[in-house]
Amino acid sequence: LKTYSVQHNEYLYAAHFDKKLTANMAAPYLQFTKDAMAALKTTTEHMSSIYALVLICEQGVEEKAIADLQKLRQHKDYCFTLKGWSDLALYLVDIPAQKLYCNKAGVKEKAIFEFAKA
């Protein structure tokens, strides 16, 4: 006899950029995750889903893109949260600067993607 059940899903997407990342270059990936959130089939057991998008930047990230993407909030409620919600955790990996940037939803899991300390 099942009395209570909760479902939490995590989806991970990654993209690699050879050129310096701009906000315009990230836009199609943000739209992809937004569409994926909208298409998610939920059940009565679904509580939350995290969509993690990791943008790996070989030539760095523009300052304006960093500022804009760190402020980004992508959230979706399902049936007024009765069937849960989804959030986008966005990570920007700046390889030349050896820095990792994230939005508010990504703070909790940031350590997973952090650069190793020597």
mmCIF file of N, CA and C in Angstrom:
data_model
loop_
_atom_site.group_PDB
_atom_site.id
_atom_site.type_symbol
_atom_site.label_atom_id
_atom_site.label_comp_id
_atom_site.label_asym_id
_atom_site.label_seq_id
_atom_site.Cartn_x
_atom_site.Cartn_y
_atom_site.Cartn_z
ATOM 1 N N LEU A 1 0.837 -1.168 0.000
ATOM 2 C CA LEU A 1 0.000 0.000 0.000
ATOM 3 C C LEU A 1 0.888 1.240 0.000
ATOM 4 N N LYS A 2 0.767 2.050 -1.042
ATOM 5 C CA LYS A 2 1.532 3.288 -1.134
ATOM 6 C C LYS A 2 0.695 4.416 -0.539
ATOM 7 N N THR A 3 1.269 5.098 0.455
ATOM 8 C CA THR A 3 0.528 6.190 1.087
ATOM 9 C C THR A 3 0.994 7.560 0.611
ATOM 10 N N TYR A 4 2.273 7.665 0.227
ATOM 11 C CA TYR A 4 2.807 8.965 -0.174
ATOM 12 C C TYR A 4 4.013 8.740 -1.074
ATOM 13 N N SER A 5 4.099 9.515 -2.128
ATOM 14 C CA SER A 5 5.233 9.392 -3.030
ATOM 15 C C SER A 5 5.534 10.754 -3.643
ATOM 16 N N VAL A 6 6.826 11.052 -3.791
ATOM 17 C CA VAL A 6 7.264 12.310 -4.382
ATOM 18 C C VAL A 6 8.305 11.998 -5.450
ATOM 19 N N GLN A 7 8.198 12.673 -6.576
ATOM 20 C CA GLN A 7 9.132 12.455 -7.691
ATOM 21 C C GLN A 7 9.893 13.746 -7.970
ATOM 22 N N HIS A 8 11.211 13.620 -8.052
ATOM 23 C CA HIS A 8 12.067 14.753 -8.390
ATOM 24 C C HIS A 8 12.937 14.323 -9.570
ATOM 25 N N ASN A 9 12.942 15.125 -10.641
ATOM 26 C CA ASN A 9 13.715 14.803 -11.846
ATOM 27 C C ASN A 9 14.799 15.851 -12.068
ATOM 28 N N GLU A 10 15.930 15.401 -12.611
ATOM 29 C CA GLU A 10 16.993 16.312 -13.005
ATOM 30 C C GLU A 10 17.412 15.981 -14.427
ATOM 31 N N TYR A 11 17.506 17.023 -15.247
ATOM 32 C CA TYR A 11 17.901 16.882 -16.648
ATOM 33 C C TYR A 11 19.138 17.743 -16.860
ATOM 34 N N LEU A 12 20.141 17.204 -17.538
ATOM 35 C CA LEU A 12 21.390 17.922 -17.761
ATOM 36 C C LEU A 12 21.629 18.083 -19.255
ATOM 37 N N TYR A 13 21.857 19.324 -19.667
ATOM 38 C CA TYR A 13 22.176 19.643 -21.053
ATOM 39 C C TYR A 13 23.483 20.434 -21.053
ATOM 40 N N ALA A 14 24.327 20.215 -22.054
ATOM 41 C CA ALA A 14 25.599 20.933 -22.146
ATOM 42 C C ALA A 14 25.817 21.402 -23.579
ATOM 43 N N ALA A 15 26.465 22.544 -23.707
ATOM 44 C CA ALA A 15 26.817 23.098 -25.021
ATOM 45 C C ALA A 15 28.234 23.644 -24.940
ATOM 46 N N HIS A 16 28.964 23.531 -26.046
ATOM 47 C CA HIS A 16 30.356 23.959 -26.126
ATOM 48 C C HIS A 16 30.455 25.101 -27.131
ATOM 49 N N PHE A 17 31.199 26.144 -26.776
ATOM 50 C CA PHE A 17 31.369 27.300 -27.656
ATOM 51 C C PHE A 17 32.847 27.555 -27.894
ATOM 52 N N ASP A 18 33.243 27.669 -29.180
ATOM 53 C CA ASP A 18 34.626 27.961 -29.552
ATOM 54 C C ASP A 18 34.916 29.454 -29.486
ATOM 55 N N LYS A 19 33.879 30.282 -29.647
ATOM 56 C CA LYS A 19 34.031 31.737 -29.643
ATOM 57 C C LYS A 19 33.579 32.293 -28.305
ATOM 58 N N LYS A 20 33.891 33.557 -28.064
ATOM 59 C CA LYS A 20 33.466 34.225 -26.840
ATOM 60 C C LYS A 20 31.937 34.233 -26.784
ATOM 61 N N LEU A 21 31.381 33.769 -25.674
ATOM 62 C CA LEU A 21 29.933 33.626 -25.537
ATOM 63 C C LEU A 21 29.251 34.977 -25.361
ATOM 64 N N THR A 22 28.182 35.182 -26.138
ATOM 65 C CA THR A 22 27.325 36.355 -25.997
ATOM 66 C C THR A 22 25.939 35.867 -25.585
ATOM 67 N N ALA A 23 25.116 36.780 -25.107
ATOM 68 C CA ALA A 23 23.746 36.426 -24.718
ATOM 69 C C ALA A 23 22.964 35.899 -25.922
ATOM 70 N N ASN A 24 23.206 36.457 -27.099
ATOM 71 C CA ASN A 24 22.512 36.001 -28.311
ATOM 72 C C ASN A 24 22.869 34.559 -28.664
ATOM 73 N N MET A 25 24.114 34.177 -28.416
ATOM 74 C CA MET A 25 24.537 32.802 -28.712
ATOM 75 C C MET A 25 23.867 31.809 -27.762
ATOM 76 N N ALA A 26 23.574 32.231 -26.545
ATOM 77 C CA ALA A 26 22.941 31.355 -25.559
ATOM 78 C C ALA A 26 21.432 31.251 -25.757
ATOM 79 N N ALA A 27 20.828 32.204 -26.445
ATOM 80 C CA ALA A 27 19.370 32.277 -26.580
ATOM 81 C C ALA A 27 18.713 30.993 -27.103
ATOM 82 N N PRO A 28 19.247 30.340 -28.158
ATOM 83 C CA PRO A 28 18.588 29.106 -28.633
ATOM 84 C C PRO A 28 18.583 27.989 -27.587
ATOM 85 N N TYR A 29 19.613 27.916 -26.761
ATOM 86 C CA TYR A 29 19.692 26.886 -25.720
ATOM 87 C C TYR A 29 18.699 27.177 -24.594
ATOM 88 N N LEU A 30 18.520 28.450 -24.295
ATOM 89 C CA LEU A 30 17.540 28.844 -23.289
ATOM 90 C C LEU A 30 16.120 28.552 -23.781
ATOM 91 N N GLN A 31 15.890 28.787 -25.063
ATOM 92 C CA GLN A 31 14.577 28.482 -25.641
ATOM 93 C C GLN A 31 14.330 26.977 -25.642
ATOM 94 N N PHE A 32 15.375 26.199 -25.920
ATOM 95 C CA PHE A 32 15.250 24.737 -25.900
ATOM 96 C C PHE A 32 14.804 24.245 -24.523
ATOM 97 N N THR A 33 15.448 24.760 -23.459
ATOM 98 C CA THR A 33 15.073 24.322 -22.113
ATOM 99 C C THR A 33 13.669 24.801 -21.748
ATOM 100 N N LYS A 34 13.304 25.988 -22.210
ATOM 101 C CA LYS A 34 11.947 26.497 -21.958
ATOM 102 C C LYS A 34 10.905 25.596 -22.620
ATOM 103 N N ASP A 35 11.181 25.179 -23.856
ATOM 104 C CA ASP A 35 10.282 24.266 -24.566
ATOM 105 C C ASP A 35 10.234 22.900 -23.885
ATOM 106 N N ALA A 36 11.383 22.424 -23.395
ATOM 107 C CA ALA A 36 11.423 21.132 -22.702
ATOM 108 C C ALA A 36 10.595 21.184 -21.420
ATOM 109 N N MET A 37 10.656 22.292 -20.716
ATOM 110 C CA MET A 37 9.852 22.457 -19.499
ATOM 111 C C MET A 37 8.359 22.437 -19.829
ATOM 112 N N ALA A 38 8.005 23.098 -20.912
ATOM 113 C CA ALA A 38 6.598 23.170 -21.307
ATOM 114 C C ALA A 38 6.069 21.806 -21.744
ATOM 115 N N ALA A 39 6.933 20.970 -22.300
ATOM 116 C CA ALA A 39 6.513 19.667 -22.818
ATOM 117 C C ALA A 39 6.559 18.552 -21.769
ATOM 118 N N LEU A 40 7.058 18.841 -20.579
ATOM 119 C CA LEU A 40 7.189 17.819 -19.541
ATOM 120 C C LEU A 40 5.825 17.242 -19.162
ATOM 121 N N LYS A 41 5.745 15.929 -19.186
ATOM 122 C CA LYS A 41 4.520 15.232 -18.771
ATOM 123 C C LYS A 41 4.638 14.931 -17.286
ATOM 124 N N THR A 42 3.764 15.517 -16.499
ATOM 125 C CA THR A 42 3.822 15.322 -15.054
ATOM 126 C C THR A 42 2.793 14.293 -14.604
ATOM 127 N N THR A 43 3.027 13.751 -13.421
ATOM 128 C CA THR A 43 2.090 12.831 -12.795
ATOM 129 C C THR A 43 1.681 13.427 -11.451
ATOM 130 N N THR A 44 0.794 12.783 -10.763
ATOM 131 C CA THR A 44 0.389 13.266 -9.444
ATOM 132 C C THR A 44 1.523 13.154 -8.434
ATOM 133 N N GLU A 45 2.532 12.332 -8.726
ATOM 134 C CA GLU A 45 3.685 12.169 -7.834
ATOM 135 C C GLU A 45 4.796 13.186 -8.113
ATOM 136 N N HIS A 46 4.713 13.891 -9.237
ATOM 137 C CA HIS A 46 5.766 14.841 -9.601
ATOM 138 C C HIS A 46 5.767 16.024 -8.641
ATOM 139 N N MET A 47 6.938 16.313 -8.080
ATOM 140 C CA MET A 47 7.066 17.492 -7.228
ATOM 141 C C MET A 47 7.867 18.579 -7.939
ATOM 142 N N SER A 48 9.075 18.224 -8.409
ATOM 143 C CA SER A 48 9.895 19.240 -9.056
ATOM 144 C C SER A 48 10.842 18.610 -10.065
ATOM 145 N N SER A 49 11.278 19.452 -10.995
ATOM 146 C CA SER A 49 12.282 19.061 -11.982
ATOM 147 C C SER A 49 13.283 20.198 -12.107
ATOM 148 N N ILE A 50 14.540 19.835 -12.204
ATOM 149 C CA ILE A 50 15.605 20.807 -12.419
ATOM 150 C C ILE A 50 16.183 20.542 -13.803
ATOM 151 N N TYR A 51 16.238 21.583 -14.606
ATOM 152 C CA TYR A 51 16.881 21.529 -15.910
ATOM 153 C C TYR A 51 18.211 22.262 -15.759
ATOM 154 N N ALA A 52 19.314 21.537 -15.820
ATOM 155 C CA ALA A 52 20.646 22.135 -15.687
ATOM 156 C C ALA A 52 21.225 22.316 -17.090
ATOM 157 N N LEU A 53 21.601 23.540 -17.405
ATOM 158 C CA LEU A 53 22.202 23.867 -18.696
ATOM 159 C C LEU A 53 23.618 24.371 -18.435
ATOM 160 N N VAL A 54 24.609 23.637 -18.954
ATOM 161 C CA VAL A 54 26.020 23.986 -18.766
ATOM 162 C C VAL A 54 26.553 24.503 -20.096
ATOM 163 N N LEU A 55 26.986 25.763 -20.104
ATOM 164 C CA LEU A 55 27.550 26.377 -21.307
ATOM 165 C C LEU A 55 29.063 26.478 -21.114
ATOM 166 N N ILE A 56 29.813 25.687 -21.883
ATOM 167 C CA ILE A 56 31.266 25.600 -21.759
ATOM 168 C C ILE A 56 31.886 26.537 -22.788
ATOM 169 N N CYS A 57 32.639 27.522 -22.306
ATOM 170 C CA CYS A 57 33.136 28.605 -23.156
ATOM 171 C C CYS A 57 34.661 28.579 -23.265
ATOM 172 N N GLU A 58 35.170 28.183 -24.427
ATOM 173 C CA GLU A 58 36.618 28.076 -24.658
ATOM 174 C C GLU A 58 37.308 29.439 -24.721
ATOM 175 N N GLN A 59 36.597 30.479 -25.204
ATOM 176 C CA GLN A 59 37.206 31.804 -25.369
ATOM 177 C C GLN A 59 36.648 32.838 -24.405
ATOM 178 N N GLY A 60 35.995 32.389 -23.353
ATOM 179 C CA GLY A 60 35.477 33.307 -22.351
ATOM 180 C C GLY A 60 34.034 33.706 -22.597
ATOM 181 N N VAL A 61 33.561 34.628 -21.754
ATOM 182 C CA VAL A 61 32.171 35.077 -21.786
ATOM 183 C C VAL A 61 32.161 36.602 -21.709
ATOM 184 N N GLU A 62 31.324 37.240 -22.526
ATOM 185 C CA GLU A 62 31.187 38.699 -22.470
ATOM 186 C C GLU A 62 30.629 39.112 -21.110
ATOM 187 N N GLU A 63 31.090 40.246 -20.599
ATOM 188 C CA GLU A 63 30.642 40.741 -19.295
ATOM 189 C C GLU A 63 29.131 40.940 -19.256
ATOM 190 N N LYS A 64 28.559 41.495 -20.321
ATOM 191 C CA LYS A 64 27.110 41.718 -20.365
ATOM 192 C C LYS A 64 26.363 40.388 -20.328
ATOM 193 N N ALA A 65 26.885 39.396 -21.009
ATOM 194 C CA ALA A 65 26.248 38.069 -21.008
ATOM 195 C C ALA A 65 26.290 37.459 -19.610
ATOM 196 N N ILE A 66 27.400 37.642 -18.903
ATOM 197 C CA ILE A 66 27.506 37.120 -17.539
ATOM 198 C C ILE A 66 26.430 37.759 -16.669
ATOM 199 N N ALA A 67 26.336 39.070 -16.728
ATOM 200 C CA ALA A 67 25.361 39.799 -15.912
ATOM 201 C C ALA A 67 23.935 39.384 -16.245
ATOM 202 N N ASP A 68 23.622 39.303 -17.532
ATOM 203 C CA ASP A 68 22.261 38.941 -17.957
ATOM 204 C C ASP A 68 21.910 37.507 -17.573
ATOM 205 N N LEU A 69 22.832 36.585 -17.799
ATOM 206 C CA LEU A 69 22.538 35.174 -17.564
ATOM 207 C C LEU A 69 22.516 34.826 -16.070
ATOM 208 N N GLN A 70 23.283 35.539 -15.260
ATOM 209 C CA GLN A 70 23.225 35.296 -13.820
ATOM 210 C C GLN A 70 21.885 35.733 -13.234
ATOM 211 N N LYS A 71 21.248 36.725 -13.843
ATOM 212 C CA LYS A 71 19.945 37.205 -13.376
ATOM 213 C C LYS A 71 18.786 36.363 -13.907
ATOM 214 N N LEU A 72 19.064 35.509 -14.878
ATOM 215 C CA LEU A 72 18.009 34.751 -15.548
ATOM 216 C C LEU A 72 17.251 33.841 -14.582
ATOM 217 N N ARG A 73 15.944 33.910 -14.682
ATOM 218 C CA ARG A 73 15.080 33.009 -13.908
ATOM 219 C C ARG A 73 14.108 32.377 -14.895
ATOM 220 N N GLN A 74 14.189 31.074 -15.017
ATOM 221 C CA GLN A 74 13.285 30.336 -15.897
ATOM 222 C C GLN A 74 12.566 29.323 -15.019
ATOM 223 N N HIS A 75 11.287 29.540 -14.808
ATOM 224 C CA HIS A 75 10.486 28.743 -13.887
ATOM 225 C C HIS A 75 9.164 28.383 -14.558
ATOM 226 N N LYS A 76 8.662 27.182 -14.270
ATOM 227 C CA LYS A 76 7.381 26.750 -14.823
ATOM 228 C C LYS A 76 6.617 26.006 -13.748
ATOM 229 N N ASP A 77 5.385 26.434 -13.502
ATOM 230 C CA ASP A 77 4.475 25.730 -12.596
ATOM 231 C C ASP A 77 3.570 24.835 -13.423
ATOM 232 N N TYR A 78 3.225 23.682 -12.868
ATOM 233 C CA TYR A 78 2.317 22.756 -13.531
ATOM 234 C C TYR A 78 1.030 22.690 -12.730
ATOM 235 N N CYS A 79 -0.057 23.077 -13.363
ATOM 236 C CA CYS A 79 -1.387 23.034 -12.739
ATOM 237 C C CYS A 79 -1.367 23.796 -11.394
ATOM 238 N N PHE A 80 -0.885 25.068 -11.467
ATOM 239 C CA PHE A 80 -0.817 25.934 -10.291
ATOM 240 C C PHE A 80 -0.029 25.286 -9.145
ATOM 241 N N THR A 81 1.041 24.598 -9.477
ATOM 242 C CA THR A 81 1.964 23.848 -8.601
ATOM 243 C C THR A 81 1.339 22.600 -7.984
ATOM 244 N N LEU A 82 0.113 22.280 -8.331
ATOM 245 C CA LEU A 82 -0.481 21.040 -7.823
ATOM 246 C C LEU A 82 0.254 19.817 -8.365
ATOM 247 N N LYS A 83 0.806 19.963 -9.590
ATOM 248 C CA LYS A 83 1.599 18.881 -10.177
ATOM 249 C C LYS A 83 3.078 19.241 -10.223
ATOM 250 N N GLY A 84 3.480 20.180 -9.372
ATOM 251 C CA GLY A 84 4.895 20.494 -9.241
ATOM 252 C C GLY A 84 5.342 21.707 -10.034
ATOM 253 N N TRP A 85 6.670 21.812 -10.177
ATOM 254 C CA TRP A 85 7.287 22.937 -10.857
ATOM 255 C C TRP A 85 8.625 22.526 -11.437
ATOM 256 N N SER A 86 9.172 23.383 -12.304
ATOM 257 C CA SER A 86 10.498 23.190 -12.892
ATOM 258 C C SER A 86 11.270 24.502 -12.813
ATOM 259 N N ASP A 87 12.585 24.378 -12.668
ATOM 260 C CA ASP A 87 13.485 25.532 -12.673
ATOM 261 C C ASP A 87 14.679 25.226 -13.559
ATOM 262 N N LEU A 88 15.261 26.295 -14.135
ATOM 263 C CA LEU A 88 16.474 26.163 -14.930
ATOM 264 C C LEU A 88 17.669 26.586 -14.085
ATOM 265 N N ALA A 89 18.617 25.678 -13.914
ATOM 266 C CA ALA A 89 19.899 25.979 -13.269
ATOM 267 C C ALA A 89 20.911 26.176 -14.391
ATOM 268 N N LEU A 90 21.380 27.401 -14.553
ATOM 269 C CA LEU A 90 22.273 27.752 -15.652
ATOM 270 C C LEU A 90 23.700 27.908 -15.135
ATOM 271 N N TYR A 91 24.649 27.270 -15.817
ATOM 272 C CA TYR A 91 26.059 27.334 -15.444
ATOM 273 C C TYR A 91 26.872 27.813 -16.643
ATOM 274 N N LEU A 92 27.714 28.821 -16.429
ATOM 275 C CA LEU A 92 28.625 29.328 -17.453
ATOM 276 C C LEU A 92 30.035 28.950 -17.034
ATOM 277 N N VAL A 93 30.708 28.164 -17.840
ATOM 278 C CA VAL A 93 32.066 27.725 -17.544
ATOM 279 C C VAL A 93 33.025 28.544 -18.405
ATOM 280 N N ASP A 94 33.719 29.490 -17.779
ATOM 281 C CA ASP A 94 34.678 30.365 -18.458
ATOM 282 C C ASP A 94 36.056 29.728 -18.313
ATOM 283 N N ILE A 95 36.483 28.996 -19.321
ATOM 284 C CA ILE A 95 37.731 28.233 -19.242
ATOM 285 C C ILE A 95 38.968 29.127 -19.136
ATOM 286 N N PRO A 96 39.128 30.177 -19.969
ATOM 287 C CA PRO A 96 40.343 31.000 -19.826
ATOM 288 C C PRO A 96 40.483 31.655 -18.452
ATOM 289 N N ALA A 97 39.387 32.093 -17.868
ATOM 290 C CA ALA A 97 39.430 32.746 -16.550
ATOM 291 C C ALA A 97 39.353 31.734 -15.410
ATOM 292 N N GLN A 98 39.097 30.471 -15.731
ATOM 293 C CA GLN A 98 38.931 29.420 -14.716
ATOM 294 C C GLN A 98 37.860 29.811 -13.695
ATOM 295 N N LYS A 99 36.724 30.319 -14.220
ATOM 296 C CA LYS A 99 35.621 30.742 -13.358
ATOM 297 C C LYS A 99 34.331 30.054 -13.770
ATOM 298 N N LEU A 100 33.484 29.893 -12.789
ATOM 299 C CA LEU A 100 32.165 29.318 -13.005
ATOM 300 C C LEU A 100 31.133 30.315 -12.504
ATOM 301 N N TYR A 101 30.161 30.626 -13.354
ATOM 302 C CA TYR A 101 29.079 31.532 -13.001
ATOM 303 C C TYR A 101 27.776 30.745 -13.055
ATOM 304 N N CYS A 102 26.824 31.138 -12.235
ATOM 305 C CA CYS A 102 25.530 30.461 -12.278
ATOM 306 C C CYS A 102 24.411 31.427 -11.904
ATOM 307 N N ASN A 103 23.187 31.046 -12.238
ATOM 308 C CA ASN A 103 22.033 31.823 -11.815
ATOM 309 C C ASN A 103 21.608 31.343 -10.425
ATOM 310 N N LYS A 104 20.583 31.961 -9.877
ATOM 311 C CA LYS A 104 20.158 31.652 -8.505
ATOM 312 C C LYS A 104 19.769 30.181 -8.335
ATOM 313 N N ALA A 105 19.110 29.600 -9.330
ATOM 314 C CA ALA A 105 18.691 28.194 -9.239
ATOM 315 C C ALA A 105 19.882 27.239 -9.269
ATOM 316 N N GLY A 106 21.024 27.699 -9.774
ATOM 317 C CA GLY A 106 22.196 26.841 -9.869
ATOM 318 C C GLY A 106 23.118 26.868 -8.668
ATOM 319 N N VAL A 107 22.876 27.765 -7.725
ATOM 320 C CA VAL A 107 23.773 27.917 -6.578
ATOM 321 C C VAL A 107 23.894 26.631 -5.767
ATOM 322 N N LYS A 108 22.781 25.948 -5.574
ATOM 323 C CA LYS A 108 22.767 24.752 -4.727
ATOM 324 C C LYS A 108 23.700 23.644 -5.240
ATOM 325 N N GLU A 109 23.788 23.482 -6.547
ATOM 326 C CA GLU A 109 24.599 22.404 -7.140
ATOM 327 C C GLU A 109 25.896 22.919 -7.769
ATOM 328 N N LYS A 110 26.244 24.174 -7.533
ATOM 329 C CA LYS A 110 27.407 24.795 -8.176
ATOM 330 C C LYS A 110 28.703 24.027 -7.930
ATOM 331 N N ALA A 111 28.873 23.474 -6.759
ATOM 332 C CA ALA A 111 30.106 22.773 -6.403
ATOM 333 C C ALA A 111 30.400 21.594 -7.336
ATOM 334 N N ILE A 112 29.384 21.009 -7.920
ATOM 335 C CA ILE A 112 29.573 19.879 -8.836
ATOM 336 C C ILE A 112 30.368 20.295 -10.068
ATOM 337 N N PHE A 113 30.148 21.521 -10.546
ATOM 338 C CA PHE A 113 30.767 21.995 -11.779
ATOM 339 C C PHE A 113 31.975 22.888 -11.538
ATOM 340 N N GLU A 114 32.332 23.139 -10.288
ATOM 341 C CA GLU A 114 33.419 24.064 -9.928
ATOM 342 C C GLU A 114 34.756 23.518 -10.399
ATOM 343 N N PHE A 115 35.696 24.424 -10.719
ATOM 344 C CA PHE A 115 37.045 24.041 -11.111
ATOM 345 C C PHE A 115 37.773 23.438 -9.905
ATOM 346 N N ALA A 116 38.574 22.428 -10.152
ATOM 347 C CA ALA A 116 39.340 21.788 -9.076
ATOM 348 C C ALA A 116 40.445 22.719 -8.621
ATOM 349 N N LYS A 117 40.627 22.791 -7.319
ATOM 350 C CA LYS A 117 41.689 23.618 -6.747
ATOM 351 C C LYS A 117 42.976 22.810 -6.705
ATOM 352 N N ALA A 118 44.063 23.432 -7.135
ATOM 353 C CA ALA A 118 45.355 22.724 -7.164
ATOM 354 C C ALA A 118 46.022 22.709 -5.815
#
